[in-house]
Coordinates of N, CA and C in Angstrom, one line a residue:
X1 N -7.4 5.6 23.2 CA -7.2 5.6 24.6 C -6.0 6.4 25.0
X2 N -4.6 6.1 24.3 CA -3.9 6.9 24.8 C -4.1 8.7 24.5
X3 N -4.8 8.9 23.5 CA -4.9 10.3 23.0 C -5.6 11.0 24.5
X4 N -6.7 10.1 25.0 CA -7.4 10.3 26.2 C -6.9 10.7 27.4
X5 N -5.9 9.8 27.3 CA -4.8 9.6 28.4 C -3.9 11.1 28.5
X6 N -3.6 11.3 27.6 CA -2.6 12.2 27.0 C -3.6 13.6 27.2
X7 N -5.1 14.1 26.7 CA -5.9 15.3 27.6 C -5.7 14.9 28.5
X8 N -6.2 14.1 29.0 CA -6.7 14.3 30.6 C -5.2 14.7 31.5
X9 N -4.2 14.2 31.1 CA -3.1 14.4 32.3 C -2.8 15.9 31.8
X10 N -3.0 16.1 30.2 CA -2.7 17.8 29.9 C -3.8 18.9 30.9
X11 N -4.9 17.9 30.4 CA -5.7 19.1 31.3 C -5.9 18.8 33.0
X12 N -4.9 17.9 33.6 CA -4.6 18.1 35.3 C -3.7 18.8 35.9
X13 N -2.7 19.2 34.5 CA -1.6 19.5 34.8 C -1.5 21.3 34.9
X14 N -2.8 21.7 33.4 CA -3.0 23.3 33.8 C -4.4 23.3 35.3
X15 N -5.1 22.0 36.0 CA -5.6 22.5 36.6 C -5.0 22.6 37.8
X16 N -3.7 21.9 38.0 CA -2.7 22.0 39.3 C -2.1 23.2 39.2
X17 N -1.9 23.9 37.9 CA -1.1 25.2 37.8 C -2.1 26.4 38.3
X18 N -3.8 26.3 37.9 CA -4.0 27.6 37.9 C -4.9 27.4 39.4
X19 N -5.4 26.0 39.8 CA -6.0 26.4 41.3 C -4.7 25.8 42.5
X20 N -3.8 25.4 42.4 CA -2.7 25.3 43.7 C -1.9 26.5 43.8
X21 N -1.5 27.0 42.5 CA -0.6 28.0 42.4 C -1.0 29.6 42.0
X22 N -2.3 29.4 41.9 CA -2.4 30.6 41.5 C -2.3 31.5 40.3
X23 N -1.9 30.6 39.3 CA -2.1 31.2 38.0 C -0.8 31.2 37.8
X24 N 0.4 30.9 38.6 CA 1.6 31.0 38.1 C 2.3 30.2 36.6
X25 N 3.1 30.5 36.3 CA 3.7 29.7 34.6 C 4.4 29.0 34.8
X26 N 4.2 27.5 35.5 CA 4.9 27.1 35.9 C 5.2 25.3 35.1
X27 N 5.8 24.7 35.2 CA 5.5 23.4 34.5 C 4.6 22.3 36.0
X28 N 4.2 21.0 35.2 CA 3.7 19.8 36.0 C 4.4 18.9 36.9
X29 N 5.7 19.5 36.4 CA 6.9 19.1 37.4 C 7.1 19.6 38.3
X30 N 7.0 20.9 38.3 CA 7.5 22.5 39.7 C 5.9 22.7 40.2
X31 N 4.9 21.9 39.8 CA 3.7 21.9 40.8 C 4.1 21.2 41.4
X32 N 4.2 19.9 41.0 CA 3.8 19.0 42.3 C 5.2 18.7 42.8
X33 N 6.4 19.8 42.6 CA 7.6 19.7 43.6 C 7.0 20.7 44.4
X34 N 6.4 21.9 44.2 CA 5.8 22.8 45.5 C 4.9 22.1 45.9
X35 N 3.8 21.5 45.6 CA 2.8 20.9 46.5 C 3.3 19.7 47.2
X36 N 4.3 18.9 46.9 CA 5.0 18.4 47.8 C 5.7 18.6 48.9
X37 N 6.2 19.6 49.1 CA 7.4 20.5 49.7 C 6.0 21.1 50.7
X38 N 5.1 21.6 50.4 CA 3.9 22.2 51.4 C 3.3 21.3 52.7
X39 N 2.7 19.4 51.4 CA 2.8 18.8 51.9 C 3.4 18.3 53.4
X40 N 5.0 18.2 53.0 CA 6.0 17.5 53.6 C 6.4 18.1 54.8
X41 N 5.9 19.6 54.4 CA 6.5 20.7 55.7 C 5.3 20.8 56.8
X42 N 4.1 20.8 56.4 CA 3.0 20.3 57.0 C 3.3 19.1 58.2
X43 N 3.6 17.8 57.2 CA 3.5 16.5 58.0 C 4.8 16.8 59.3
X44 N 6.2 17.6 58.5 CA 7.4 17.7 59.4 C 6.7 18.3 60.8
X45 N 5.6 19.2 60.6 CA 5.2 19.9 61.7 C 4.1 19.3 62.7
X46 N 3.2 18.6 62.1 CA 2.8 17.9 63.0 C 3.5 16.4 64.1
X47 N 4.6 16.1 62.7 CA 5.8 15.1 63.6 C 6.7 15.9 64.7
X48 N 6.7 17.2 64.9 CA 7.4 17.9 65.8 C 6.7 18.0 66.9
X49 N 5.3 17.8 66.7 CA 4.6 17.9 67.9 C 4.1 16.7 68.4
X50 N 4.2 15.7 68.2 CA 3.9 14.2 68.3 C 5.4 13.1 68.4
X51 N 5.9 13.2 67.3 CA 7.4 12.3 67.3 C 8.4 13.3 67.3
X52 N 9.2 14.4 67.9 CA 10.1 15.0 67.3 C 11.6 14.3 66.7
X53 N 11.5 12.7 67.3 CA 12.8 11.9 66.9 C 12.5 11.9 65.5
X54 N 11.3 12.1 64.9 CA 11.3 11.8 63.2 C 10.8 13.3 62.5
X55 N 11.2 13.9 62.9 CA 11.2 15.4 62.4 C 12.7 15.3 62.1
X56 N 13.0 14.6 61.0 CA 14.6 15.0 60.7 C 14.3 15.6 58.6
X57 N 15.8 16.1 58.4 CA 15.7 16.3 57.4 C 16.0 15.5 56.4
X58 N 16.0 13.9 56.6 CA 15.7 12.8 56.3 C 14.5 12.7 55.5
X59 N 13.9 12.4 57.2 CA 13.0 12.1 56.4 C 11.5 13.3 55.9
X60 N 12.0 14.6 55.8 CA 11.1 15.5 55.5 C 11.7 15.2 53.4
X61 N 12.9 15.5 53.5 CA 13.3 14.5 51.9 C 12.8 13.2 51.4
X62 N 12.5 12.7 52.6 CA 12.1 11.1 51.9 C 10.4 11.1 51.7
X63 N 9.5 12.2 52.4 CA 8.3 12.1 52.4 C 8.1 13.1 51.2
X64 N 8.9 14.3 51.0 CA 8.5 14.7 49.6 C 8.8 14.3 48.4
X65 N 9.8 13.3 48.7 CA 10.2 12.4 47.2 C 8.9 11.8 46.9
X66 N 8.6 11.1 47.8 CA 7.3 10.0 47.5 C 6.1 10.9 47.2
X67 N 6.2 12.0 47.6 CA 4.3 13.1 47.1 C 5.0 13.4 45.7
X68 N 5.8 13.7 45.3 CA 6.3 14.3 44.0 C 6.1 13.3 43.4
X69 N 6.8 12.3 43.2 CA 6.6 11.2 42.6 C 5.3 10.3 42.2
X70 N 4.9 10.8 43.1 CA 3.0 10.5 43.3 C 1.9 11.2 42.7
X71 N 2.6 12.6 42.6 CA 1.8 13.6 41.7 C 2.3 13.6 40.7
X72 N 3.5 13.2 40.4 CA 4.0 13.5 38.9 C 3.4 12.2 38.2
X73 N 3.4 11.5 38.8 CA 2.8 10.1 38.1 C 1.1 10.5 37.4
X74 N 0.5 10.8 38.7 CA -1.1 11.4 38.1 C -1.0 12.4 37.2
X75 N -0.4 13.6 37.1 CA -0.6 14.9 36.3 C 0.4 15.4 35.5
X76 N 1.7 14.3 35.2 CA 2.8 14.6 34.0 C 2.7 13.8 33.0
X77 N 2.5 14.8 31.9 CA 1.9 13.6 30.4 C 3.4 12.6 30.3
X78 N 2.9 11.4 29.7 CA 3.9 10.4 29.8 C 5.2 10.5 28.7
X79 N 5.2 11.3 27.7 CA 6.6 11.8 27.2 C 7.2 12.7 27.9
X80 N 7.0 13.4 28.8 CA 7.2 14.4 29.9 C 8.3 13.5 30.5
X81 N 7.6 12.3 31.3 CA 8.1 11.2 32.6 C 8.8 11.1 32.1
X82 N 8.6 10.3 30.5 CA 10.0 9.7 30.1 C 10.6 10.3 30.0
X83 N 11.2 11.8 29.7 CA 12.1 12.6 29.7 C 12.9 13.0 30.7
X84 N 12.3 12.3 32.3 CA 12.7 12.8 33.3 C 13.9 11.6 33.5
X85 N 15.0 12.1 35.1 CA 15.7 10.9 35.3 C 15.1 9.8 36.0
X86 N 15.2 8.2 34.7 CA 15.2 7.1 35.6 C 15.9 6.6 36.4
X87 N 17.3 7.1 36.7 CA 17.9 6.6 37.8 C 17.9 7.4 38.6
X88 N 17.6 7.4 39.7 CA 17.6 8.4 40.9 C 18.7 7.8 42.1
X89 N 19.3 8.4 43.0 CA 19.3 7.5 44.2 C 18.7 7.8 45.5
X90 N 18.5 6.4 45.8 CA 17.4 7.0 47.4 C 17.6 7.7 48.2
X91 N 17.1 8.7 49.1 CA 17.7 9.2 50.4 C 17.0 8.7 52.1
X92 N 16.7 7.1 51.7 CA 16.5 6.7 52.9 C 17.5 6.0 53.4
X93 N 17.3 5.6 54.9 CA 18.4 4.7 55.6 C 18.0 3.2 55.5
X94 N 18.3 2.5 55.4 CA 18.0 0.5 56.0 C 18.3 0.1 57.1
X95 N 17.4 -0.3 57.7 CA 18.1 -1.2 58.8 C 19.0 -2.2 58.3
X96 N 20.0 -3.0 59.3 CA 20.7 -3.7 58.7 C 20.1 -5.5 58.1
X97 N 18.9 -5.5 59.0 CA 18.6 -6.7 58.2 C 17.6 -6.4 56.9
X98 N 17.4 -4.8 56.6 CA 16.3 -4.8 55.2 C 17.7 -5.3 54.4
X99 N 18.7 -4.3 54.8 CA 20.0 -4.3 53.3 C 20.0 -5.9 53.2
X100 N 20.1 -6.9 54.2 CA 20.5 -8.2 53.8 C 19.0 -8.9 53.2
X101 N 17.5 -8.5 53.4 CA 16.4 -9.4 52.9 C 15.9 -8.3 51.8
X102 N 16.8 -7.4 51.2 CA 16.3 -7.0 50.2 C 17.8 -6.9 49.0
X103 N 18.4 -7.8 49.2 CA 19.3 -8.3 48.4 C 20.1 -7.2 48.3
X104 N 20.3 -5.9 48.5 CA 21.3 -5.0 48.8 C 22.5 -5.3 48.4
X105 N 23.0 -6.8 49.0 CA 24.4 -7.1 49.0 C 24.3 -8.6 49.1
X106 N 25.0 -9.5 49.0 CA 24.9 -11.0 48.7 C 26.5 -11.2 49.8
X107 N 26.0 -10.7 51.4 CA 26.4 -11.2 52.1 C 25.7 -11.5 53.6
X108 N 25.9 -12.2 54.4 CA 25.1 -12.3 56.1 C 25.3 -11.0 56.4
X109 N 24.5 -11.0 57.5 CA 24.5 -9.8 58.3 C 25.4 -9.8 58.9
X110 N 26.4 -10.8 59.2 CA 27.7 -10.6 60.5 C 28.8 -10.2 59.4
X111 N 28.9 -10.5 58.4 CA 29.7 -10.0 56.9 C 29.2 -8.6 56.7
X112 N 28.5 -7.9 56.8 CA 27.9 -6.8 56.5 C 28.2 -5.6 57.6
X113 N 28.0 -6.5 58.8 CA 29.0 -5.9 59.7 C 30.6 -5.2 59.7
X114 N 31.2 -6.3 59.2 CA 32.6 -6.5 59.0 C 32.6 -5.6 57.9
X115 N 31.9 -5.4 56.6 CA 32.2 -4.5 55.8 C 32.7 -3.2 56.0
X116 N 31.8 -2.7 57.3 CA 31.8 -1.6 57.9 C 32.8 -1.1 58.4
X117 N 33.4 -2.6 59.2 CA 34.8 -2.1 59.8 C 36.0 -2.0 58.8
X118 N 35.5 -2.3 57.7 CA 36.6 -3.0 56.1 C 37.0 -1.6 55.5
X119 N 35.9 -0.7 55.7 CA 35.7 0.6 54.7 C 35.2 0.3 53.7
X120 N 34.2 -0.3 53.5 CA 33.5 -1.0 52.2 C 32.4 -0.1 52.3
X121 N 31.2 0.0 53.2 CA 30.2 0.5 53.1 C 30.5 1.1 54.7
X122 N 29.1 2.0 55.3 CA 29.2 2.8 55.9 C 27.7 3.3 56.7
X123 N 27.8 3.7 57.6 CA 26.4 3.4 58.8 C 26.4 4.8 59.5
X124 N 25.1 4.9 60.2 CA 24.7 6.1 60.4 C 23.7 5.7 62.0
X125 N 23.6 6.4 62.7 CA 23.2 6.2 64.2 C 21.3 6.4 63.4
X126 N 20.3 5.8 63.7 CA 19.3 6.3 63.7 C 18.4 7.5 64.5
X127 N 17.9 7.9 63.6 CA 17.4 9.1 64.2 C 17.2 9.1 65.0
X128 N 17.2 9.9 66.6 CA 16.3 9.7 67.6 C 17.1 8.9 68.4
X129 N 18.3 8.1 68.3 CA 18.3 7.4 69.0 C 20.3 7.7 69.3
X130 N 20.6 6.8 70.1 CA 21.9 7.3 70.8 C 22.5 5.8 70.0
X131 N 22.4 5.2 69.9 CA 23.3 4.0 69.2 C 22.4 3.2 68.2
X132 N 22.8 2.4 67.7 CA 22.4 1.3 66.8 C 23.1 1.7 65.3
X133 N 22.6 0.7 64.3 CA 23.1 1.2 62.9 C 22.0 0.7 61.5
X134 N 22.0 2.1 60.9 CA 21.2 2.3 59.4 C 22.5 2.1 58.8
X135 N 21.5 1.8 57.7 CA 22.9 1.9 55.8 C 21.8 2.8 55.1
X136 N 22.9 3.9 54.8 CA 22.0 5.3 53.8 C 22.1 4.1 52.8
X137 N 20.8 3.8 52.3 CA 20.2 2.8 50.9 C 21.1 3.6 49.7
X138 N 21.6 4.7 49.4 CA 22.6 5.3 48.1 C 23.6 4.3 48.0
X139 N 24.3 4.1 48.7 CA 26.0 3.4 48.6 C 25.9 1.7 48.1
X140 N 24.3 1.7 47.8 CA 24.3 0.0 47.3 C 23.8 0.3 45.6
X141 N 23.6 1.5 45.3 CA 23.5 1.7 43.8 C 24.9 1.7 43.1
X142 N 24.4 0.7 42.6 CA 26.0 0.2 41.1 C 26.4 1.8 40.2
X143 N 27.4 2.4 40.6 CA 28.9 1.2 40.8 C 29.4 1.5 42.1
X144 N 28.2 2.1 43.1 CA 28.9 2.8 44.0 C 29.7 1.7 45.1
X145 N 29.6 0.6 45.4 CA 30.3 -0.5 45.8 C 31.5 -0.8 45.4
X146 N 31.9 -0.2 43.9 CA 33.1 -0.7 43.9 C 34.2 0.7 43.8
X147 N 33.4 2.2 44.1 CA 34.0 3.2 44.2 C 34.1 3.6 45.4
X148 N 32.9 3.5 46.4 CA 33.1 3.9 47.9 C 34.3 3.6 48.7
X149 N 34.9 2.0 48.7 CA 35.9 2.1 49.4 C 36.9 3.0 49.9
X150 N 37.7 3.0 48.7 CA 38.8 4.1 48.3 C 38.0 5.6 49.6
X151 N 37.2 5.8 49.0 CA 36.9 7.5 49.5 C 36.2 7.3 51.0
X152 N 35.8 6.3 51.6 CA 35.7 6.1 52.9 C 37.2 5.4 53.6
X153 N 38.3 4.9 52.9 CA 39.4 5.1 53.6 C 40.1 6.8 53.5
X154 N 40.0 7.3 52.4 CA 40.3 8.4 52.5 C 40.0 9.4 53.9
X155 N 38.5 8.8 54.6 CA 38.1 9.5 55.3 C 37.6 9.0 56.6
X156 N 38.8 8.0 56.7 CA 39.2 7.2 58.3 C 39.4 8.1 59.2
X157 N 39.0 7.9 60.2 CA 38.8 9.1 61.3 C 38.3 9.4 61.9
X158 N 37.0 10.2 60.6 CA 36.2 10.8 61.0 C 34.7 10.2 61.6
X159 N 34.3 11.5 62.4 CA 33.0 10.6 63.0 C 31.9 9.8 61.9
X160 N 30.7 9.0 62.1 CA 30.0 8.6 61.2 C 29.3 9.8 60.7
X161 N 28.9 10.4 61.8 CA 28.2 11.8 61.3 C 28.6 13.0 60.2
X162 N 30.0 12.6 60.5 CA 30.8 13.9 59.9 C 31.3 13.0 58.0
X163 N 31.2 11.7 58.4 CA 31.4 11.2 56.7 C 29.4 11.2 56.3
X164 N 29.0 10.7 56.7 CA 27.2 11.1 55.9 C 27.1 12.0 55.2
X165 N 27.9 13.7 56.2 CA 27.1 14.7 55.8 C 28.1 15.2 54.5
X166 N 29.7 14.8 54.6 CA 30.4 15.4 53.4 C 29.6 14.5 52.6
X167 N 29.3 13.1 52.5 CA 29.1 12.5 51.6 C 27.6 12.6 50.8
X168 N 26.8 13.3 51.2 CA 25.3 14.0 51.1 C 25.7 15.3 50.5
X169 N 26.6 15.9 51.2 CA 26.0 17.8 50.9 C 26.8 18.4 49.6
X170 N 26.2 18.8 49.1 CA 26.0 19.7 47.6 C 28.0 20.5 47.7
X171 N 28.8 20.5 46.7 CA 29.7 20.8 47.1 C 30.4 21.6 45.9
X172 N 30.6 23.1 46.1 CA 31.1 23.9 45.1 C 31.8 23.2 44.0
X173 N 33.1 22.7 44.5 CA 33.9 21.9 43.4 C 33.2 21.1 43.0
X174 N 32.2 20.3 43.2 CA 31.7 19.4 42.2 C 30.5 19.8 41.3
X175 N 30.6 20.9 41.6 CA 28.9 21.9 40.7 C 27.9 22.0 41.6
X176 N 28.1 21.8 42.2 CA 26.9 21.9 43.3 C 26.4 20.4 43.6
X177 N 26.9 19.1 43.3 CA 26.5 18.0 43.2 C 27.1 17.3 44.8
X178 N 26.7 16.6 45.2 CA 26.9 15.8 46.2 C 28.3 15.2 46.2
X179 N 29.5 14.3 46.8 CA 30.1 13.2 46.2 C 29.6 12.3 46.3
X180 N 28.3 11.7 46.9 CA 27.1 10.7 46.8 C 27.1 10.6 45.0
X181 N 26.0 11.8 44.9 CA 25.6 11.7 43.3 C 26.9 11.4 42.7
X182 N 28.3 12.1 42.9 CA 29.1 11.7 41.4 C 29.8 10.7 41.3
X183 N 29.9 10.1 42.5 CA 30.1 8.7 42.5 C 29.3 7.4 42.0
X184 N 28.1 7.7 42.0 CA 26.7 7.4 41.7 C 26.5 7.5 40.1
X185 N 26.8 9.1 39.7 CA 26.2 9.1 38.5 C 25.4 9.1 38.5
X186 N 24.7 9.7 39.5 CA 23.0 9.6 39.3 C 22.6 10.9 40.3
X187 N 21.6 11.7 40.2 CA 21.1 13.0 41.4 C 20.0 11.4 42.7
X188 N 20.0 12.9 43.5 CA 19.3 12.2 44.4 C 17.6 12.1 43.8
X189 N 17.1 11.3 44.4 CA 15.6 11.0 44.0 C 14.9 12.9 44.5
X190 N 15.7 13.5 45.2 CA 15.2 14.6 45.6 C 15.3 15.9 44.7
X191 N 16.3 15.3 43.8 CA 16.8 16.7 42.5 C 15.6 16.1 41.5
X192 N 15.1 17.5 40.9 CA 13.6 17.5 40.2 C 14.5 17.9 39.0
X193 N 15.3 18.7 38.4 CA 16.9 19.2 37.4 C 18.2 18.9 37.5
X194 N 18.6 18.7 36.7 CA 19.7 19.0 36.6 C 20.4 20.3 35.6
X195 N 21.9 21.0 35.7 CA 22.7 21.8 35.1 C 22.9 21.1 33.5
X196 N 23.5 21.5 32.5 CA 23.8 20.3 32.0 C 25.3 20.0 32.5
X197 N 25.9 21.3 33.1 CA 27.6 20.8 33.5 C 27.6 19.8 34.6
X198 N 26.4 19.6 35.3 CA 26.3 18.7 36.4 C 26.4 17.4 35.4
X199 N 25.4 17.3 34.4 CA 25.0 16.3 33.8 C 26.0 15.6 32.9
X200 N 27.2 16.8 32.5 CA 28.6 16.3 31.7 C 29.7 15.5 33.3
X201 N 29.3 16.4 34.7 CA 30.4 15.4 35.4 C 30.1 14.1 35.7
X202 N 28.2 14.1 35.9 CA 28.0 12.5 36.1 C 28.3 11.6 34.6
X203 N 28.0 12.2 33.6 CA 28.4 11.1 32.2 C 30.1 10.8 32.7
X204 N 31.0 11.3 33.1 CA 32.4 10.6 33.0 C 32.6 9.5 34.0
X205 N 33.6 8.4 33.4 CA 33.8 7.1 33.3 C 33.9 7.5 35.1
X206 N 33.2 6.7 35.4 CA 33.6 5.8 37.4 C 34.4 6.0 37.6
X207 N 35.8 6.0 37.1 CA 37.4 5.9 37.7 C 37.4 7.5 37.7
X208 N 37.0 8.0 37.1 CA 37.4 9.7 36.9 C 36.3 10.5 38.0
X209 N 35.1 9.9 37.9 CA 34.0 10.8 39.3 C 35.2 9.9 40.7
X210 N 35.6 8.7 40.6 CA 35.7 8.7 41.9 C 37.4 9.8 42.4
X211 N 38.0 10.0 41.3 CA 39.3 10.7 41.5 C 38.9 12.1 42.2
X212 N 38.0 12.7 41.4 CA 36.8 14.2 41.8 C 37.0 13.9 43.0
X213 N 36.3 12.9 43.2 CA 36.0 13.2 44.6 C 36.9 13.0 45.4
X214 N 38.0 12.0 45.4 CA 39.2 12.1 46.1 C 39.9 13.1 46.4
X215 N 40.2 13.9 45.0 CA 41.0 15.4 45.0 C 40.2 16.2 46.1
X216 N 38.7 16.2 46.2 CA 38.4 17.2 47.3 C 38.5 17.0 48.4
X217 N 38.7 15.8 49.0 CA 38.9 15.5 50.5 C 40.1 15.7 50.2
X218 N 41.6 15.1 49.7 CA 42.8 15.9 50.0 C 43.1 16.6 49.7
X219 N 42.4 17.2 49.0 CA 43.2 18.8 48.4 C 42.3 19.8 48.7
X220 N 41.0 19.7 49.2 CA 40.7 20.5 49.2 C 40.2 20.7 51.1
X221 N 41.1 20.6 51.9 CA 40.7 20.8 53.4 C 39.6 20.0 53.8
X222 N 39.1 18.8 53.0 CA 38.0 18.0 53.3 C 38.7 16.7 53.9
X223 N 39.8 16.7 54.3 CA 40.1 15.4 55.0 C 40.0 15.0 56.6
X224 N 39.1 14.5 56.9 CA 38.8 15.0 58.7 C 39.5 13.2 59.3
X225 N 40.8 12.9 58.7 CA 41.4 12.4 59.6 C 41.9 12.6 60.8
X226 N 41.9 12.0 62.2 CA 42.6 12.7 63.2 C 44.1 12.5 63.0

């Protein structure tokens, strides 16, 4: 059975390479990250013409995570998978009562609140909309709760929008990694590779990714206190 198992995903995986792509040399992983990505840009465009509030690059990330993950499951032989990263972190948002009924945190929602104003964790306006509050679902993956503090006091001040996006975007001094990911120790569910120099700064101890990322908000022009 598993030998079975083991053709049939080999032979889905040259039939995704030579009728989606064209005959390209590509692996079962970099198919169904482009047939995702085709997917995703598709659906982004029909949500522009129907919802543009959910035409974000949210969720155009969150809908190719799930097709990649969905085709890699069907057409990547299973020593492949296992070779891939099991820890990922999410790139969706929560409402505030998922974080509290999906055990997120082992506090009420009026505590969870308060966190926010504490500099513990951290909230984002929903798409589309002029007020309310999401929790980017990353900042509740271990150890990132007991590292975030520190680096969202670091970055009292600034707008919510303006901490999200340092805290998301890929950043020279850190190898091109996030300070999400290296505080995390983990790529986003959206990275299909990693470098291995990426892969030596997430292996170092918690206290040392969260200093990284300290040094570049003050030293490196990244402090948007007023």
């Amino acid at each position: 059975m598993a030998h079975a198992t083991k053709d049939r995903n080999e032979g889905a995986g040259v039939k995704i390479r030579a009728l989606l792509l064209g005959g390209q040399s590509v692996t079962p992983q970099q198919a169904a990250r482009q047939v995702a990505e085709s997917f995703a840009t598709e659906i982004e465009g029909t949500l522009r013409g129907q919802a543009p509030g959910l035409a974000t690059q949210e969720i155009h990330a969150a809908v190719r995570g799930v097709l990649e993950r969905g085709l890699c499951a069907m057409f990547v032989p299973d020593e492949q998978a296992h070779g891939s990263h099991s820890a990922q972190l999410p790139v969706t948002n929560l409402r505030p009562s998922d974080v509290i009924e999906k055990r997120k945190v082992r506090m009420s929602l009026a505590s969870l609140y308060r966190s926010v104003e504490a500099s513990k964790f951290y909230c984002v306006v929903p798409a589309g909309q002029t007020n309310g509050r999401e929790f980017p679902a990353w900042q509740f993956a271990d150890p990132v709760p007991e590292l975030l503090p520190a680096v969202l006091l670091a970055l009292q001040g600034a707008l919510r929008t303006e901490v999200h996006a340092f805290l998301v975007t890929s950043e020279d001094a850190l190898n091109e990694l996030a300070p999400a990911e290296v505080l995390a120790g983990a790529p986003f569910e959206t990275r299909t590779s990693l470098h291995s120099s990426q892969q030596r700064l997430m292996q170092l101890p918690a206290g040392e990714r969260q200093r990284k990322v300290l040094a570049l908000i003050n030293g490196s022009g990244k402090s948007m206190a007023a």
